[in-house]
Amino acid sequence: QVQLVESGGGSVQAGGSLRLSCAASRYTYSSNYMGWFRQAPRKEREGVAAISPGGGLIYYADSVKGRFTISRDNEKNTVYLQMNSLKPEDTAMYYCAADFSRGRGSLWSPSGWRYWGQGTQVTVSS
């Protein structure tokens, strides 16, 4: 059964850090790209970071480069998003995504991804 479960969200002050986790079923995780998206109120869902199956290719949105780090533990079927130097504009619901295919869309387009978690809220106060 396909399942993605996010955790680690919360409320922090600007400049703080959070670490998000996404536990995936083996079917979802094994040979797939994994990614993180976010969606703020009244805004479209946007890509934040993505990582290839072996971890050798990593991509970041310009807005988070140098502050966020995506990683994966293939033994635990888990992908992480370490978020440092958080800003109020990082406030959003964060979603884990799995199974990217260029045939469905671009890396930063939600349509490019097949499976989604339920999301975890991140709130950054100034």
Short mmCIF file of N, CA and C in Angstrom, two decimals:
data_model
loop_
_atom_site.label_atom_id
_atom_site.label_comp_id
_atom_site.label_asym_id
_atom_site.label_seq_id
_atom_site.Cartn_x
_atom_site.Cartn_y
_atom_site.Cartn_z
N GLN A 1 0.85 -1.18 0.00
CA GLN A 1 0.00 0.00 0.00
C GLN A 1 0.88 1.24 0.00
N VAL A 2 0.54 2.19 -0.83
CA VAL A 2 1.31 3.42 -0.92
C VAL A 2 0.98 4.32 0.25
N GLN A 3 2.00 4.78 0.95
CA GLN A 3 1.77 5.63 2.11
C GLN A 3 2.96 6.52 2.36
N LEU A 4 2.69 7.79 2.58
CA LEU A 4 3.71 8.75 2.97
C LEU A 4 3.21 9.46 4.22
N VAL A 5 4.00 9.46 5.26
CA VAL A 5 3.60 10.07 6.53
C VAL A 5 4.65 11.07 6.96
N GLU A 6 4.25 12.35 6.98
CA GLU A 6 5.16 13.42 7.40
C GLU A 6 5.06 13.66 8.90
N SER A 7 6.15 14.15 9.46
CA SER A 7 6.17 14.57 10.85
C SER A 7 7.26 15.62 11.04
N GLY A 8 7.23 16.29 12.19
CA GLY A 8 8.28 17.25 12.52
C GLY A 8 7.91 18.71 12.37
N GLY A 9 6.71 18.98 11.89
CA GLY A 9 6.31 20.37 11.77
C GLY A 9 6.07 21.00 13.13
N GLY A 10 5.88 22.30 13.14
CA GLY A 10 5.62 23.00 14.39
C GLY A 10 5.74 24.49 14.23
N SER A 11 5.81 25.18 15.36
CA SER A 11 5.92 26.64 15.36
C SER A 11 7.27 27.05 15.92
N VAL A 12 7.95 27.93 15.20
CA VAL A 12 9.25 28.42 15.65
C VAL A 12 9.35 29.90 15.37
N GLN A 13 10.30 30.54 16.01
CA GLN A 13 10.56 31.95 15.72
C GLN A 13 11.52 32.05 14.54
N ALA A 14 11.50 33.19 13.90
CA ALA A 14 12.40 33.43 12.78
C ALA A 14 13.85 33.19 13.21
N GLY A 15 14.58 32.53 12.34
CA GLY A 15 15.96 32.17 12.65
C GLY A 15 16.11 30.79 13.23
N GLY A 16 15.01 30.19 13.60
CA GLY A 16 15.04 28.86 14.18
C GLY A 16 15.14 27.75 13.16
N SER A 17 15.08 26.51 13.65
CA SER A 17 15.25 25.34 12.80
C SER A 17 14.16 24.30 13.09
N LEU A 18 13.86 23.53 12.07
CA LEU A 18 12.98 22.37 12.20
C LEU A 18 13.50 21.28 11.28
N ARG A 19 13.20 20.04 11.64
CA ARG A 19 13.55 18.92 10.78
C ARG A 19 12.30 18.11 10.50
N LEU A 20 11.94 18.06 9.23
CA LEU A 20 10.78 17.29 8.81
C LEU A 20 11.23 15.89 8.39
N SER A 21 10.36 14.93 8.65
CA SER A 21 10.61 13.55 8.24
C SER A 21 9.43 13.05 7.43
N CYS A 22 9.71 12.16 6.51
CA CYS A 22 8.66 11.53 5.71
C CYS A 22 8.96 10.04 5.63
N ALA A 23 8.14 9.27 6.29
CA ALA A 23 8.29 7.81 6.25
C ALA A 23 7.46 7.26 5.11
N ALA A 24 8.09 6.47 4.27
CA ALA A 24 7.42 5.96 3.07
C ALA A 24 7.34 4.45 3.09
N SER A 25 6.31 3.94 2.49
CA SER A 25 6.22 2.48 2.32
C SER A 25 7.30 2.05 1.35
N ARG A 26 7.71 0.79 1.45
CA ARG A 26 8.82 0.33 0.63
C ARG A 26 8.49 0.45 -0.86
N TYR A 27 7.25 0.20 -1.22
CA TYR A 27 6.85 0.30 -2.62
C TYR A 27 7.03 1.72 -3.14
N THR A 28 6.66 2.69 -2.30
CA THR A 28 6.74 4.08 -2.71
C THR A 28 8.18 4.55 -2.82
N TYR A 29 9.01 4.04 -1.92
CA TYR A 29 10.31 4.65 -1.70
C TYR A 29 11.42 4.06 -2.55
N SER A 30 11.37 2.77 -2.80
CA SER A 30 12.54 2.00 -3.18
C SER A 30 13.38 2.59 -4.31
N SER A 31 12.78 2.93 -5.43
CA SER A 31 13.60 3.40 -6.55
C SER A 31 13.09 4.73 -7.09
N ASN A 32 12.48 5.52 -6.21
CA ASN A 32 11.84 6.74 -6.66
C ASN A 32 12.53 8.00 -6.16
N TYR A 33 12.42 9.04 -6.98
CA TYR A 33 12.72 10.37 -6.48
C TYR A 33 11.77 10.67 -5.32
N MET A 34 12.27 11.41 -4.35
CA MET A 34 11.46 11.91 -3.25
C MET A 34 11.59 13.43 -3.22
N GLY A 35 10.53 14.09 -2.79
CA GLY A 35 10.58 15.54 -2.80
C GLY A 35 9.75 16.16 -1.68
N TRP A 36 9.97 17.43 -1.49
CA TRP A 36 9.19 18.22 -0.54
C TRP A 36 8.58 19.42 -1.28
N PHE A 37 7.33 19.64 -1.04
CA PHE A 37 6.61 20.80 -1.55
C PHE A 37 6.02 21.55 -0.37
N ARG A 38 5.57 22.76 -0.62
CA ARG A 38 4.87 23.51 0.42
C ARG A 38 3.77 24.34 -0.20
N GLN A 39 2.78 24.64 0.60
CA GLN A 39 1.67 25.45 0.13
C GLN A 39 1.22 26.38 1.25
N ALA A 40 1.36 27.66 0.99
CA ALA A 40 0.90 28.69 1.92
C ALA A 40 -0.55 29.04 1.59
N PRO A 41 -1.27 29.61 2.55
CA PRO A 41 -2.66 29.99 2.29
C PRO A 41 -2.78 30.89 1.07
N ARG A 42 -3.72 30.56 0.21
CA ARG A 42 -4.04 31.35 -0.99
C ARG A 42 -2.91 31.36 -2.02
N LYS A 43 -2.00 30.41 -1.88
CA LYS A 43 -0.92 30.30 -2.86
C LYS A 43 -0.89 28.89 -3.44
N GLU A 44 -0.25 28.76 -4.60
CA GLU A 44 -0.12 27.46 -5.22
C GLU A 44 0.95 26.62 -4.51
N ARG A 45 0.80 25.33 -4.64
CA ARG A 45 1.81 24.44 -4.09
C ARG A 45 3.11 24.60 -4.87
N GLU A 46 4.23 24.73 -4.16
CA GLU A 46 5.50 24.95 -4.82
C GLU A 46 6.54 23.94 -4.36
N GLY A 47 7.43 23.56 -5.28
CA GLY A 47 8.49 22.64 -4.95
C GLY A 47 9.56 23.29 -4.11
N VAL A 48 10.10 22.54 -3.16
CA VAL A 48 11.12 23.04 -2.24
C VAL A 48 12.44 22.33 -2.46
N ALA A 49 12.40 21.00 -2.48
CA ALA A 49 13.63 20.21 -2.63
C ALA A 49 13.28 18.84 -3.18
N ALA A 50 14.25 18.22 -3.84
CA ALA A 50 14.05 16.88 -4.38
C ALA A 50 15.37 16.14 -4.36
N ILE A 51 15.28 14.80 -4.26
CA ILE A 51 16.48 13.98 -4.18
C ILE A 51 16.26 12.70 -4.99
N SER A 52 17.30 12.31 -5.71
CA SER A 52 17.23 11.12 -6.55
C SER A 52 17.24 9.85 -5.70
N PRO A 53 16.92 8.69 -6.30
CA PRO A 53 16.85 7.45 -5.53
C PRO A 53 18.12 7.13 -4.74
N GLY A 54 19.26 7.34 -5.33
CA GLY A 54 20.50 7.05 -4.63
C GLY A 54 21.06 8.20 -3.83
N GLY A 55 20.41 9.35 -3.94
CA GLY A 55 20.86 10.52 -3.19
C GLY A 55 21.94 11.34 -3.88
N GLY A 56 22.34 10.91 -5.08
CA GLY A 56 23.43 11.61 -5.75
C GLY A 56 23.04 12.90 -6.43
N LEU A 57 21.75 13.06 -6.71
CA LEU A 57 21.25 14.29 -7.34
C LEU A 57 20.29 14.96 -6.37
N ILE A 58 20.55 16.23 -6.10
CA ILE A 58 19.73 17.00 -5.17
C ILE A 58 19.41 18.34 -5.81
N TYR A 59 18.18 18.76 -5.62
CA TYR A 59 17.72 20.02 -6.21
C TYR A 59 17.02 20.85 -5.13
N TYR A 60 17.21 22.15 -5.21
CA TYR A 60 16.56 23.08 -4.28
C TYR A 60 15.93 24.23 -5.04
N ALA A 61 14.81 24.70 -4.53
CA ALA A 61 14.26 25.95 -5.02
C ALA A 61 15.18 27.08 -4.59
N ASP A 62 15.25 28.13 -5.39
CA ASP A 62 16.14 29.25 -5.09
C ASP A 62 15.83 29.86 -3.72
N SER A 63 14.57 29.84 -3.34
CA SER A 63 14.15 30.49 -2.09
C SER A 63 14.68 29.80 -0.84
N VAL A 64 15.14 28.55 -0.98
CA VAL A 64 15.59 27.81 0.21
C VAL A 64 17.06 27.39 0.13
N LYS A 65 17.72 27.66 -0.98
CA LYS A 65 19.12 27.27 -1.14
C LYS A 65 19.97 27.88 -0.03
N GLY A 66 20.83 27.04 0.55
CA GLY A 66 21.71 27.49 1.61
C GLY A 66 21.09 27.43 3.00
N ARG A 67 19.77 27.20 3.05
CA ARG A 67 19.08 27.13 4.35
C ARG A 67 18.47 25.76 4.61
N PHE A 68 17.99 25.09 3.57
CA PHE A 68 17.35 23.79 3.71
C PHE A 68 18.26 22.71 3.14
N THR A 69 18.16 21.51 3.75
CA THR A 69 18.93 20.37 3.28
C THR A 69 18.02 19.15 3.22
N ILE A 70 17.94 18.53 2.06
CA ILE A 70 17.17 17.30 1.90
C ILE A 70 18.14 16.12 1.96
N SER A 71 17.70 15.05 2.60
CA SER A 71 18.51 13.84 2.67
C SER A 71 17.58 12.64 2.76
N ARG A 72 18.14 11.45 2.57
CA ARG A 72 17.32 10.25 2.66
C ARG A 72 18.12 9.13 3.31
N ASP A 73 17.41 8.30 4.05
CA ASP A 73 17.99 7.11 4.67
C ASP A 73 17.28 5.92 4.03
N ASN A 74 17.94 5.27 3.11
CA ASN A 74 17.30 4.21 2.34
C ASN A 74 17.04 2.96 3.17
N GLU A 75 17.73 2.80 4.27
CA GLU A 75 17.46 1.65 5.15
C GLU A 75 16.18 1.86 5.95
N LYS A 76 15.85 3.11 6.18
CA LYS A 76 14.65 3.43 6.97
C LYS A 76 13.49 3.89 6.08
N ASN A 77 13.71 3.92 4.77
CA ASN A 77 12.66 4.39 3.85
C ASN A 77 12.15 5.78 4.27
N THR A 78 13.07 6.64 4.63
CA THR A 78 12.70 7.94 5.16
C THR A 78 13.48 9.04 4.47
N VAL A 79 12.79 10.13 4.17
CA VAL A 79 13.44 11.31 3.61
C VAL A 79 13.26 12.46 4.61
N TYR A 80 14.27 13.30 4.70
CA TYR A 80 14.28 14.38 5.68
C TYR A 80 14.41 15.74 5.00
N LEU A 81 13.94 16.76 5.69
CA LEU A 81 14.17 18.13 5.25
C LEU A 81 14.61 18.92 6.47
N GLN A 82 15.89 19.22 6.54
CA GLN A 82 16.42 20.05 7.61
C GLN A 82 16.27 21.51 7.20
N MET A 83 15.56 22.27 8.01
CA MET A 83 15.28 23.66 7.67
C MET A 83 15.93 24.56 8.72
N ASN A 84 16.88 25.35 8.30
CA ASN A 84 17.58 26.29 9.18
C ASN A 84 17.29 27.72 8.76
N SER A 85 17.60 28.65 9.64
CA SER A 85 17.40 30.08 9.36
C SER A 85 16.01 30.35 8.81
N LEU A 86 15.02 29.80 9.47
CA LEU A 86 13.65 29.91 8.98
C LEU A 86 13.17 31.35 8.99
N LYS A 87 12.35 31.67 8.01
CA LYS A 87 11.79 33.00 7.84
C LYS A 87 10.27 32.92 7.90
N PRO A 88 9.61 34.02 8.23
CA PRO A 88 8.14 34.00 8.24
C PRO A 88 7.55 33.54 6.90
N GLU A 89 8.21 33.86 5.81
CA GLU A 89 7.70 33.46 4.49
C GLU A 89 7.84 31.96 4.22
N ASP A 90 8.49 31.24 5.12
CA ASP A 90 8.54 29.79 5.01
C ASP A 90 7.29 29.13 5.60
N THR A 91 6.45 29.92 6.22
CA THR A 91 5.23 29.39 6.81
C THR A 91 4.34 28.77 5.74
N ALA A 92 3.99 27.50 5.93
CA ALA A 92 3.20 26.77 4.93
C ALA A 92 2.92 25.37 5.45
N MET A 93 2.03 24.69 4.75
CA MET A 93 1.88 23.25 4.93
C MET A 93 2.93 22.59 4.04
N TYR A 94 3.71 21.70 4.61
CA TYR A 94 4.76 21.02 3.87
C TYR A 94 4.32 19.60 3.55
N TYR A 95 4.51 19.23 2.29
CA TYR A 95 4.08 17.92 1.80
C TYR A 95 5.26 17.12 1.28
N CYS A 96 5.26 15.85 1.60
CA CYS A 96 6.20 14.91 1.03
C CYS A 96 5.61 14.34 -0.25
N ALA A 97 6.45 14.16 -1.27
CA ALA A 97 6.00 13.62 -2.54
C ALA A 97 6.94 12.51 -2.99
N ALA A 98 6.40 11.57 -3.76
CA ALA A 98 7.19 10.44 -4.23
C ALA A 98 6.83 10.09 -5.66
N ASP A 99 7.76 9.44 -6.33
CA ASP A 99 7.57 8.93 -7.69
C ASP A 99 7.41 10.05 -8.70
N PHE A 100 8.53 10.72 -8.97
CA PHE A 100 8.54 11.77 -9.98
C PHE A 100 8.75 11.16 -11.36
N SER A 101 8.03 11.71 -12.34
CA SER A 101 8.21 11.29 -13.72
C SER A 101 8.13 12.52 -14.63
N ARG A 102 9.14 12.70 -15.48
CA ARG A 102 9.12 13.85 -16.39
C ARG A 102 7.98 13.74 -17.39
N GLY A 103 7.47 12.55 -17.57
CA GLY A 103 6.34 12.38 -18.47
C GLY A 103 5.07 13.00 -17.93
N ARG A 104 5.04 13.22 -16.61
CA ARG A 104 3.84 13.81 -16.00
C ARG A 104 3.98 15.31 -15.82
N GLY A 105 5.22 15.79 -15.71
CA GLY A 105 5.41 17.21 -15.46
C GLY A 105 6.84 17.50 -15.05
N SER A 106 7.14 18.76 -14.80
CA SER A 106 8.48 19.14 -14.40
C SER A 106 8.73 18.79 -12.94
N LEU A 107 10.00 18.87 -12.54
CA LEU A 107 10.37 18.53 -11.18
C LEU A 107 9.64 19.39 -10.15
N TRP A 108 9.42 20.66 -10.48
CA TRP A 108 8.80 21.58 -9.53
C TRP A 108 7.30 21.71 -9.73
N SER A 109 6.75 20.88 -10.58
CA SER A 109 5.31 20.89 -10.78
C SER A 109 4.67 19.76 -10.01
N PRO A 110 3.63 20.03 -9.20
CA PRO A 110 2.96 18.95 -8.48
C PRO A 110 2.48 17.83 -9.40
N SER A 111 2.15 18.17 -10.63
CA SER A 111 1.65 17.14 -11.55
C SER A 111 2.72 16.11 -11.90
N GLY A 112 3.97 16.44 -11.67
CA GLY A 112 5.04 15.52 -11.98
C GLY A 112 5.20 14.39 -10.97
N TRP A 113 4.49 14.49 -9.87
CA TRP A 113 4.64 13.54 -8.76
C TRP A 113 3.36 12.73 -8.58
N ARG A 114 3.55 11.45 -8.23
CA ARG A 114 2.40 10.56 -8.20
C ARG A 114 1.78 10.42 -6.82
N TYR A 115 2.63 10.38 -5.77
CA TYR A 115 2.12 10.10 -4.43
C TYR A 115 2.41 11.27 -3.49
N TRP A 116 1.46 11.49 -2.57
CA TRP A 116 1.55 12.62 -1.65
C TRP A 116 1.20 12.21 -0.23
N GLY A 117 1.88 12.86 0.72
CA GLY A 117 1.50 12.73 2.12
C GLY A 117 0.39 13.70 2.47
N GLN A 118 -0.03 13.66 3.72
CA GLN A 118 -1.12 14.52 4.18
C GLN A 118 -0.64 15.91 4.57
N GLY A 119 0.65 16.07 4.77
CA GLY A 119 1.20 17.38 5.08
C GLY A 119 1.46 17.59 6.57
N THR A 120 2.40 18.47 6.85
CA THR A 120 2.70 18.88 8.22
C THR A 120 2.89 20.40 8.23
N GLN A 121 2.28 21.06 9.19
CA GLN A 121 2.28 22.53 9.22
C GLN A 121 3.57 23.07 9.82
N VAL A 122 4.13 24.05 9.15
CA VAL A 122 5.28 24.80 9.66
C VAL A 122 4.87 26.26 9.77
N THR A 123 5.02 26.83 10.96
CA THR A 123 4.68 28.23 11.19
C THR A 123 5.89 28.94 11.78
N VAL A 124 6.31 30.01 11.12
CA VAL A 124 7.47 30.78 11.55
C VAL A 124 7.00 32.19 11.91
N SER A 125 7.22 32.58 13.14
CA SER A 125 6.80 33.90 13.60
C SER A 125 7.98 34.86 13.62
N SER A 126 7.67 36.12 13.41
CA SER A 126 8.73 37.15 13.37
C SER A 126 9.02 37.71 14.74
#
